[in-house]
Coordinates of C-alpha atoms in Angstrom, one line a residue:
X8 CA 109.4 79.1 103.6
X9 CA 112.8 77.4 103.1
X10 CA 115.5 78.5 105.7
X11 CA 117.6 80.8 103.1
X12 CA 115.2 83.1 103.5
X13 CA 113.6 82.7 107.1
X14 CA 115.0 84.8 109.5
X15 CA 114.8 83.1 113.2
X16 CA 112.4 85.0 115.2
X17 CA 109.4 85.2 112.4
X18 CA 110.7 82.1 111.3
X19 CA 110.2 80.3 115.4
X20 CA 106.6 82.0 115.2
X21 CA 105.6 80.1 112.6
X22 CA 107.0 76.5 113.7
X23 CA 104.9 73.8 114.6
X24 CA 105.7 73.7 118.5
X25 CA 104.6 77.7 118.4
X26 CA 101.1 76.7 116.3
X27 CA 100.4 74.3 118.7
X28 CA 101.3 76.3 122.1
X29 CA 98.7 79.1 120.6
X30 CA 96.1 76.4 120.6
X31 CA 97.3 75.3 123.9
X32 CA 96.7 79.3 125.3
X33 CA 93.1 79.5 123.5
X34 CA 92.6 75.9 125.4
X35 CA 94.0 76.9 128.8
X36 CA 92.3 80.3 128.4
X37 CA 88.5 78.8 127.5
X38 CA 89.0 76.3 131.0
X39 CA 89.5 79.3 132.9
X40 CA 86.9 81.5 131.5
X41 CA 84.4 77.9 132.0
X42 CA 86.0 77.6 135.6
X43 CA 85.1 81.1 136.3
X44 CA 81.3 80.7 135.3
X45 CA 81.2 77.7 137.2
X46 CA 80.6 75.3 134.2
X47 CA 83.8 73.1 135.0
X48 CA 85.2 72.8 138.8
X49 CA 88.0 74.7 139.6
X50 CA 89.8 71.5 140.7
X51 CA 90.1 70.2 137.0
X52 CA 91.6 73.7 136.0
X53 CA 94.3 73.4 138.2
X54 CA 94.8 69.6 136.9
X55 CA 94.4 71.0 133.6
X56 CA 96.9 73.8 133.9
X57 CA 99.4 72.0 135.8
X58 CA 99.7 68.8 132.8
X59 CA 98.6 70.2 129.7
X60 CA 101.9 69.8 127.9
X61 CA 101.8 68.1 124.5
X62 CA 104.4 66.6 122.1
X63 CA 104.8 67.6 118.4
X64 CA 106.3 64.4 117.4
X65 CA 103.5 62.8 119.1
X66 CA 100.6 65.1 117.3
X67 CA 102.2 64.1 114.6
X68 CA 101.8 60.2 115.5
X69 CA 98.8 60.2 116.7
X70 CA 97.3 61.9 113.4
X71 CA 98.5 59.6 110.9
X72 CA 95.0 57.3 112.4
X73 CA 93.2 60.2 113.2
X74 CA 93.9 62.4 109.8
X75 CA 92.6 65.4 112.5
X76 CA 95.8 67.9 113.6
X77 CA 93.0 68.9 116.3
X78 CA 92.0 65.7 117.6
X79 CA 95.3 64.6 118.0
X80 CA 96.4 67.6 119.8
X81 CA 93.9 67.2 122.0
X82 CA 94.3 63.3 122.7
X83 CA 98.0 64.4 123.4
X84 CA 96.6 66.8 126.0
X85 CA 94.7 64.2 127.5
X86 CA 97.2 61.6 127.5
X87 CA 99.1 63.8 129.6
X88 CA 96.6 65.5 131.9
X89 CA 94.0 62.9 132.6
X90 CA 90.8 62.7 134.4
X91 CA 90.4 66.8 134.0
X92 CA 91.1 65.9 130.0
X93 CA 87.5 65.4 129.7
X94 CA 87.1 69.2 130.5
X95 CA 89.3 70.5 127.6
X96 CA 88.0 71.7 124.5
X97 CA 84.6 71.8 126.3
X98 CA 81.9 72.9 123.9
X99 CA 84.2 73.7 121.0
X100 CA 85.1 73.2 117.3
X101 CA 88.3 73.1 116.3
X102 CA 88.1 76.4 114.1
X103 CA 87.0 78.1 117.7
X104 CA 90.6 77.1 118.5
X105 CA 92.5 77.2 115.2
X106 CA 91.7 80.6 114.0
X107 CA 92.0 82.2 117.7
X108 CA 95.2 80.6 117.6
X109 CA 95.8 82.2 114.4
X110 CA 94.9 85.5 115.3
X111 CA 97.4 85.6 117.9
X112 CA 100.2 84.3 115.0
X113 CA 99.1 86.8 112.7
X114 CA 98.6 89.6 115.3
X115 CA 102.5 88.6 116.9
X116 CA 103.7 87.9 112.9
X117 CA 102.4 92.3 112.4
X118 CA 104.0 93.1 115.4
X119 CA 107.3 91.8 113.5
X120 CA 107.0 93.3 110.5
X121 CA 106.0 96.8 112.0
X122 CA 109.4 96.6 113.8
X123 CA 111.3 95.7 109.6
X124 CA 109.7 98.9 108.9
X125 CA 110.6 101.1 111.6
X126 CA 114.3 99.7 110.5
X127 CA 113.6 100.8 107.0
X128 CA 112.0 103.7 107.5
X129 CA 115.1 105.3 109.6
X130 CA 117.9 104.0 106.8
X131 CA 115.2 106.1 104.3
X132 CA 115.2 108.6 106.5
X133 CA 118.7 108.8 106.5
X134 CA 119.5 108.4 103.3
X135 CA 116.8 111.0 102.0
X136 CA 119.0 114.0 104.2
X137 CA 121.8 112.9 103.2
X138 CA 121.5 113.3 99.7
X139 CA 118.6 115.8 99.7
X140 CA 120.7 118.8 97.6
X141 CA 122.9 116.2 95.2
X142 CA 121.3 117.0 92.3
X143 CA 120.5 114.0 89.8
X144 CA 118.9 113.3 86.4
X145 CA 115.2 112.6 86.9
X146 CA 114.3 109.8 84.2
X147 CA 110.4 109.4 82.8
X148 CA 110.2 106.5 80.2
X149 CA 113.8 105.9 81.1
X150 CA 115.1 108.6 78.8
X151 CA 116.3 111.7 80.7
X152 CA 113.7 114.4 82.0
X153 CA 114.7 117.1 84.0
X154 CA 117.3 117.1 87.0
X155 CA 115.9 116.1 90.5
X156 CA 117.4 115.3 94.0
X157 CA 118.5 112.1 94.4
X158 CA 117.1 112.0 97.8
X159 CA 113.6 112.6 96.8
X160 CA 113.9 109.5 95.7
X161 CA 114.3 108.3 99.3
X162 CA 111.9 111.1 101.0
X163 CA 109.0 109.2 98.0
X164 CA 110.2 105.7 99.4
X165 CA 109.8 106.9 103.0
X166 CA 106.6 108.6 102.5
X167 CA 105.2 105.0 100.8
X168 CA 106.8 103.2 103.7
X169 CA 104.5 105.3 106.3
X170 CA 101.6 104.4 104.0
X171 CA 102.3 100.9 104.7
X172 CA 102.8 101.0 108.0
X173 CA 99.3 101.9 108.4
X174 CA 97.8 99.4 106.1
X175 CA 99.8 97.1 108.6
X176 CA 98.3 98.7 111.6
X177 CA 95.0 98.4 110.2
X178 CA 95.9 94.7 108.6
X179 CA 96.4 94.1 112.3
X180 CA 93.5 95.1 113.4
X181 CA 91.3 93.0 111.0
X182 CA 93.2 89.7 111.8
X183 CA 93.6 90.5 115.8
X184 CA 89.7 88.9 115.9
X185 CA 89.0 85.4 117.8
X186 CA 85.7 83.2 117.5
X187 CA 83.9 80.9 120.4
X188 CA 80.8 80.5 118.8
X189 CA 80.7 76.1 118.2
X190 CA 80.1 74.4 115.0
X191 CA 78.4 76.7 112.8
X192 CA 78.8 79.8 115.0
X193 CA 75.3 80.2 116.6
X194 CA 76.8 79.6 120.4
X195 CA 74.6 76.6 120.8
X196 CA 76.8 74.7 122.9
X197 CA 78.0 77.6 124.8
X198 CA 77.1 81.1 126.7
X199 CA 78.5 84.1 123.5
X200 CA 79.9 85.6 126.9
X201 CA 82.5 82.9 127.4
X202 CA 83.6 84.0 123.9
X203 CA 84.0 87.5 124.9
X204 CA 85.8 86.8 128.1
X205 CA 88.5 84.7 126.3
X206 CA 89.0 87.2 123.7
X207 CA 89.8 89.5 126.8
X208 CA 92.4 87.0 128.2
X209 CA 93.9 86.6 125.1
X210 CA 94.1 90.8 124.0
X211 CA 91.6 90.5 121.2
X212 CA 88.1 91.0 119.8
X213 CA 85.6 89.1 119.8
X214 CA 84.0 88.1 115.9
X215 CA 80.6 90.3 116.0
X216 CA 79.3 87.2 113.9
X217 CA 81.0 84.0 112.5
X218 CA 80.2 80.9 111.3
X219 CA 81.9 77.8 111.7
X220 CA 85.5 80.0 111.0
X221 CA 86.7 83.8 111.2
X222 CA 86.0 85.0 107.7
X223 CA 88.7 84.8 105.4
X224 CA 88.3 88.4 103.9
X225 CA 89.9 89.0 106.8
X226 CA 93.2 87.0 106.1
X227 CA 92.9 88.3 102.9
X228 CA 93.3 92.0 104.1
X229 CA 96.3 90.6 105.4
X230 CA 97.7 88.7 102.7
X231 CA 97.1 91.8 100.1
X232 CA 98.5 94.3 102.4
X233 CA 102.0 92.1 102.6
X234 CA 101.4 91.9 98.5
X235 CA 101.3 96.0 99.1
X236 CA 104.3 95.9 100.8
X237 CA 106.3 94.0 99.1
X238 CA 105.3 95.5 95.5
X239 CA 106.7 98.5 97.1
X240 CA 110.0 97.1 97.7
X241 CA 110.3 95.8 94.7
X242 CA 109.9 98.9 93.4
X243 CA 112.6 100.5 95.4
X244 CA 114.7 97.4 94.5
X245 CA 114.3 98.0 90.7
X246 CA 115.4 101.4 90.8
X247 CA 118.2 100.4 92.5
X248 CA 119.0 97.8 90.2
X249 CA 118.6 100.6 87.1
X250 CA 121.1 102.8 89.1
X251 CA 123.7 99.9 89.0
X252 CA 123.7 99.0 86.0
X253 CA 127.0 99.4 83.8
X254 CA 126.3 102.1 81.7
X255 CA 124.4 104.6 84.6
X256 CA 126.6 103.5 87.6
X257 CA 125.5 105.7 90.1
X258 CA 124.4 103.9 92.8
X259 CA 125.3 99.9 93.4
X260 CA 125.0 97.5 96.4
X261 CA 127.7 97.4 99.0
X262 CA 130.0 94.6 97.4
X263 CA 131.9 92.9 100.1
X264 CA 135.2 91.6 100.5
X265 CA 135.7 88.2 99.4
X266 CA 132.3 88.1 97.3
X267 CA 131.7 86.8 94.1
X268 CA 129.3 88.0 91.3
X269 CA 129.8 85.2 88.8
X270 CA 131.4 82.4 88.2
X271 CA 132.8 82.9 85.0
X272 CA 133.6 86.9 84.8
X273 CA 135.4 88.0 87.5
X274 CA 134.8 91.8 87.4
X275 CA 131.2 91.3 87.9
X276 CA 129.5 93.4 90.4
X277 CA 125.8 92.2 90.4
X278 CA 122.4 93.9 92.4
X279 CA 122.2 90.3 93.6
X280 CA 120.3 91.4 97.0
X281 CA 117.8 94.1 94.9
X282 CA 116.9 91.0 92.0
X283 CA 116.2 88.8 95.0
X284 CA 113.8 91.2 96.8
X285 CA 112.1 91.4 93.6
X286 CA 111.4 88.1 93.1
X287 CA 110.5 87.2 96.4
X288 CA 107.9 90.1 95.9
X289 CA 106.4 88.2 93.3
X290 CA 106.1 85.5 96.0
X291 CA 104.3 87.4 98.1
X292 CA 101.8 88.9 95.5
X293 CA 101.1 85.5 93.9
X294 CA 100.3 84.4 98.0
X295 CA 98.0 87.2 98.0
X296 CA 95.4 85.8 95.5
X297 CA 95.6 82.8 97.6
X298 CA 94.1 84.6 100.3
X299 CA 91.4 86.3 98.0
X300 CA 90.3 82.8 97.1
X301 CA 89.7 82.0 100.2
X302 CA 87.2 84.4 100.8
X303 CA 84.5 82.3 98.8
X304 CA 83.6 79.2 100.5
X305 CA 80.8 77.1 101.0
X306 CA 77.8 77.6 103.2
X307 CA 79.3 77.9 107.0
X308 CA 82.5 76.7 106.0
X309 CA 84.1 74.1 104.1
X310 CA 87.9 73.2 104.1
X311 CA 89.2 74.1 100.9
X312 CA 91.3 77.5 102.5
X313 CA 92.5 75.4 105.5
X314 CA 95.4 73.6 103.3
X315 CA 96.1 76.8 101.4
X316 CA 96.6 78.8 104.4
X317 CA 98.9 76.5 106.1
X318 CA 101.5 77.3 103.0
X319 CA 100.4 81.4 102.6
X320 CA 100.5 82.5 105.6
X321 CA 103.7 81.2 107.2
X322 CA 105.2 82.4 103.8
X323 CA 103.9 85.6 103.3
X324 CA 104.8 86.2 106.7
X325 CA 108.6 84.7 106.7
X326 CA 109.2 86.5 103.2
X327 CA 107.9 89.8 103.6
X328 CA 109.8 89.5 106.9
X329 CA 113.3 88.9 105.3
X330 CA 113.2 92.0 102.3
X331 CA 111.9 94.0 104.8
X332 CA 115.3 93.2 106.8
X333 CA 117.0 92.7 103.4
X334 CA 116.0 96.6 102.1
X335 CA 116.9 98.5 105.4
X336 CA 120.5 97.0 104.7
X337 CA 120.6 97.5 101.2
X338 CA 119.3 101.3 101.3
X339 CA 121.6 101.6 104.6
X340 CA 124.7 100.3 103.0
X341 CA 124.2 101.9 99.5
X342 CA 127.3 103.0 97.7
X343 CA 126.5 106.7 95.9
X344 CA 128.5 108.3 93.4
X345 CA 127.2 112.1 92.7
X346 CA 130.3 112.2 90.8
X347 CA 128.6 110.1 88.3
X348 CA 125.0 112.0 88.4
X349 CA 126.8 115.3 87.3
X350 CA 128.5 112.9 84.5
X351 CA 125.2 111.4 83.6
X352 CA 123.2 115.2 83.9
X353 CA 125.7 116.7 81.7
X354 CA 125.3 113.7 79.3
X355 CA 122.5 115.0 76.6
X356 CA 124.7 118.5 76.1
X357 CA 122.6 120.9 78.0
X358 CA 118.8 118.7 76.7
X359 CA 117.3 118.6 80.5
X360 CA 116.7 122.5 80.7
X361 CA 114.4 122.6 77.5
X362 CA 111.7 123.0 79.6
X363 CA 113.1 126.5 81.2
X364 CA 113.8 127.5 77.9
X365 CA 110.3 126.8 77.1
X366 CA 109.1 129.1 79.8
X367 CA 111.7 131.5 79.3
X368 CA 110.5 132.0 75.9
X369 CA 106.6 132.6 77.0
X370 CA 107.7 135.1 79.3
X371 CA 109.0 136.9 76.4
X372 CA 105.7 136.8 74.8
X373 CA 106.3 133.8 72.5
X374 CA 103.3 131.5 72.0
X375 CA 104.0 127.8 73.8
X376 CA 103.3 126.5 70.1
X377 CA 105.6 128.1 68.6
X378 CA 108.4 128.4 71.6
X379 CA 107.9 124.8 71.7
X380 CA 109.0 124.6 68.2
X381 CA 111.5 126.4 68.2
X382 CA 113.2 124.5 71.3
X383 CA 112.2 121.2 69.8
X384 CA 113.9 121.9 66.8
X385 CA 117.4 122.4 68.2
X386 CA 116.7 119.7 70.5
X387 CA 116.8 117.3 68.0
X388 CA 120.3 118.1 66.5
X389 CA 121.3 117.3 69.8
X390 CA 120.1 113.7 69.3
X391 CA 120.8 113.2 65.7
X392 CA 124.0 115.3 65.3
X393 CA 125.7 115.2 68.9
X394 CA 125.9 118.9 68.9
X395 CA 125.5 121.5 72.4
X396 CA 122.3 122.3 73.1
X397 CA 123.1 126.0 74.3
X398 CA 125.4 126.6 71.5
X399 CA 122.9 125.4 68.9
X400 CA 120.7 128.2 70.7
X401 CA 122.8 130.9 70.6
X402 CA 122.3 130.5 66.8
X403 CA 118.7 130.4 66.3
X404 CA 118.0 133.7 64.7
X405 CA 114.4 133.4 66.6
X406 CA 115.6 132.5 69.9
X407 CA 118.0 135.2 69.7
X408 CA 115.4 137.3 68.7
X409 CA 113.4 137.2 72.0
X410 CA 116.6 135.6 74.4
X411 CA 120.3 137.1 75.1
X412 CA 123.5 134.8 75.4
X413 CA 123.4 135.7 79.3
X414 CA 119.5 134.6 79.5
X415 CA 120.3 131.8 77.8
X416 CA 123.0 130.5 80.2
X417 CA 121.0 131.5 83.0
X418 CA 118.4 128.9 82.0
X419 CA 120.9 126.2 82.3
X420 CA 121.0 126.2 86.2
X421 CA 120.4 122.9 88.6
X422 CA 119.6 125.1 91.3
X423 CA 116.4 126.2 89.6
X424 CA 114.9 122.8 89.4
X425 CA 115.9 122.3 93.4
X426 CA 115.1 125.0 94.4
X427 CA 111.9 123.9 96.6
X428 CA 112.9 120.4 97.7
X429 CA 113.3 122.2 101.3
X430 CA 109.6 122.5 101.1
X431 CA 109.2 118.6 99.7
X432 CA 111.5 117.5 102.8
X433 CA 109.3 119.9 105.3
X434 CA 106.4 118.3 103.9
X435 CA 107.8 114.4 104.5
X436 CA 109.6 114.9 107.6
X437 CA 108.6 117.9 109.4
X438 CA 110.7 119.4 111.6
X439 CA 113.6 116.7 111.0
X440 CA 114.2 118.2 107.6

């Protein structure tokens, strides 16, 4: 991922000196496990443990003749260790070190982005108590509904975001797997219980089978669940950006001193951070088939993933990463103006409470046919003529026939469509409610 967008912790996981120290740890951690079965003498563990150091610019050196990243890692171990170099990578394939390796990346890469959520879930949090009574236009199609709370909006978000925590526990899970199981993963060069004990040292499971590599449905559980993620900041993000836009204007980014939105019009106030969290979603979900076309390879492996992965996973990882970070600031630092909602509620002369009249009329012993009719009918003089709703129903001589003035006003009341977002908020957040 290019550095506008890599923030430094997830973005130092993913370097090369961090790849290659993981394959250092599956290599120190194999020795040990061989040097406590007895099938390599202790004395070349200590040699190996004490000089195993390797260089990235010389990996990189020696594999322009090799064209192997393995083989020259290890010939850089052995240039530096020596005699006990013989000893290292005893009885393995380089997948038995590669995807360990990469379990531990992925596993430490969740561990990351579990932390971006807990950040985002408490500005959600937040945000949803704060604004849990300001009452709001609730929009289906984009046209105006009925009124809502504008922070359901944020108790939904939250509620999605404990979802996806859990698809990234259990993402973590799946990925968290290592394999010491030789060329084709049958164990013929080595004892399956040196595979279990390094998968101890190293605070994962052991593959129940393999082949030459981890299975990649695997990776892609991972990949999709970032896709998951992300798609559902994007879709906060697009909301966001509706809210800010010109003619709605009730919600926009925080719009620092000294910033810009364009070059050309000065009064521009753009959802700059919101448009780029949904396109670096699209990123993430494009990465995502990636890792679902890696599940299909040839016989016990072939290479054709090993390329692809080297690109999708770092990526996904670093991306993913950064709107996670990106949406706990935008959500934490959003400017509200509930000032504007009541403007906006109060916009289609008294149209969001047709459904109470609806009901209203039903109680009365009107049929919902023909109550509907009569409602609808009034309703669209408010969209073709301009006119007030409530006043246009004071006048129907069959409204009037089943409805009072008084019942009629009463109808037009926020409260009643509120009145049970307590119980919403009890059911999100408990006790913190």
């Amino acid at each position: 991922m290019i550095e506008r967008y890599t923030l430094p912790e997830m973005g130092q996981l993913w370097t090369e000196q961090s790849k290659f120290q993981k394959w250092l740890d599956v290599e120190i951690a194999v020795c040990e496990v061989h040097a406590e079965m007895g099938t390599i003498p202790q004395q070349a563990l200590e040699q190996i443990k004490a000089r195993a150091k390797f260089s990235v610019e010389r990996i990189n050196e020696i594999e322009k003749i090799t064209n192997h990243d393995v083989i020259a890692f290890t010939t850089n171990l052995a240039e530096n260790i020596g005699e006990a170099a013989r000893f290292v990578h005893y009885g393995l394939t380089s997948s038995d070190v590669v995807d360990t390796a990469n379990a531990l990346l992925l596993r430490e890469a969740c561990d990351l982005l579990l932390k971006k959520i807990e950040a985002l879930l408490e500005a959600l949090k937040n945000r949803a108590l704060e604004f849990k009574h300001t009452p709001q236009i609730g929009r289906t199609h984009g046209i105006h509904a009925e009124p809502t709370s504008f922070g359901l909006s944020f108790a939904l978000w939250y509620d999605e975001m404990r979802r996806n925590r859990e698809r990234l526990k259990r993402a973590r899970e799946a990925v968290a797997v290592g394999k010491i199981s030789g060329a084709v993963g049958t164990f013929a060069l080595l004892d399956p219980e040196i595979e279990e004990k390094v998968c101890v040292r190293l605070g994962l499971k052991p593959a129940p089978v393999s082949t030459q590599i981890i299975q990649r449905d695997r990776y892609a559980e991972y990949l999709c669940t970032l896709a998951i993620i992300a798609s559902s900041l994007d879709k906060f993000a697009l909301n966001i950006r509706h809210w800010q836009r010109t003619e709605v204007n009730e919600a926009q980014e925080r719009f620092s001193a000294g910033q810009k939105g364009s070059s050309a019009m000065p009064h521009k106030r753009n959802p700059i951070i919101s448009e780029r969290i949904c396109g670096m979603a699209r990123v993430i979900r494009a990465n995502s088939l990636v890792g679902l076309e890696n599940v299909a390879l040839w016989h016990e492996r072939d290479i054709s993933h090993s390329s692809a992965e080297r690109v999708v996973l770092p990526d996904s990882s670093i991306a993913l990463d950064y709107i996670l970070h990106k949406a706990a600031s935008l959500i934490g630092g959003l400017v509200v103006r509930p000032e504007r909602m009541l403007e906006n509620l109060q916009l289609t002369k008294g149209l969001v409470f047709s459904g109470q009249l609806l009901l209203a009329l039903t109680q009365k012993g009107v049929s919902r046919e023909l109550a509907y009719e009569w409602v609808q009918r009034n309703a669209m003089k408010v969209w073709d003529e301009n006119e007030d709703f409530q006043e246009l129903l004071k006048k129907d001589t069959d409204i009037k026939s089943h409805l009072a003035d008084n019942e009629i006003e009463a109808v037009f009341n926020y409260d009643t469509y509120l009145r049970n977002v307590d119980t919403i908020f009890d059911r999100v957040f408990g006790g913190d409610s």
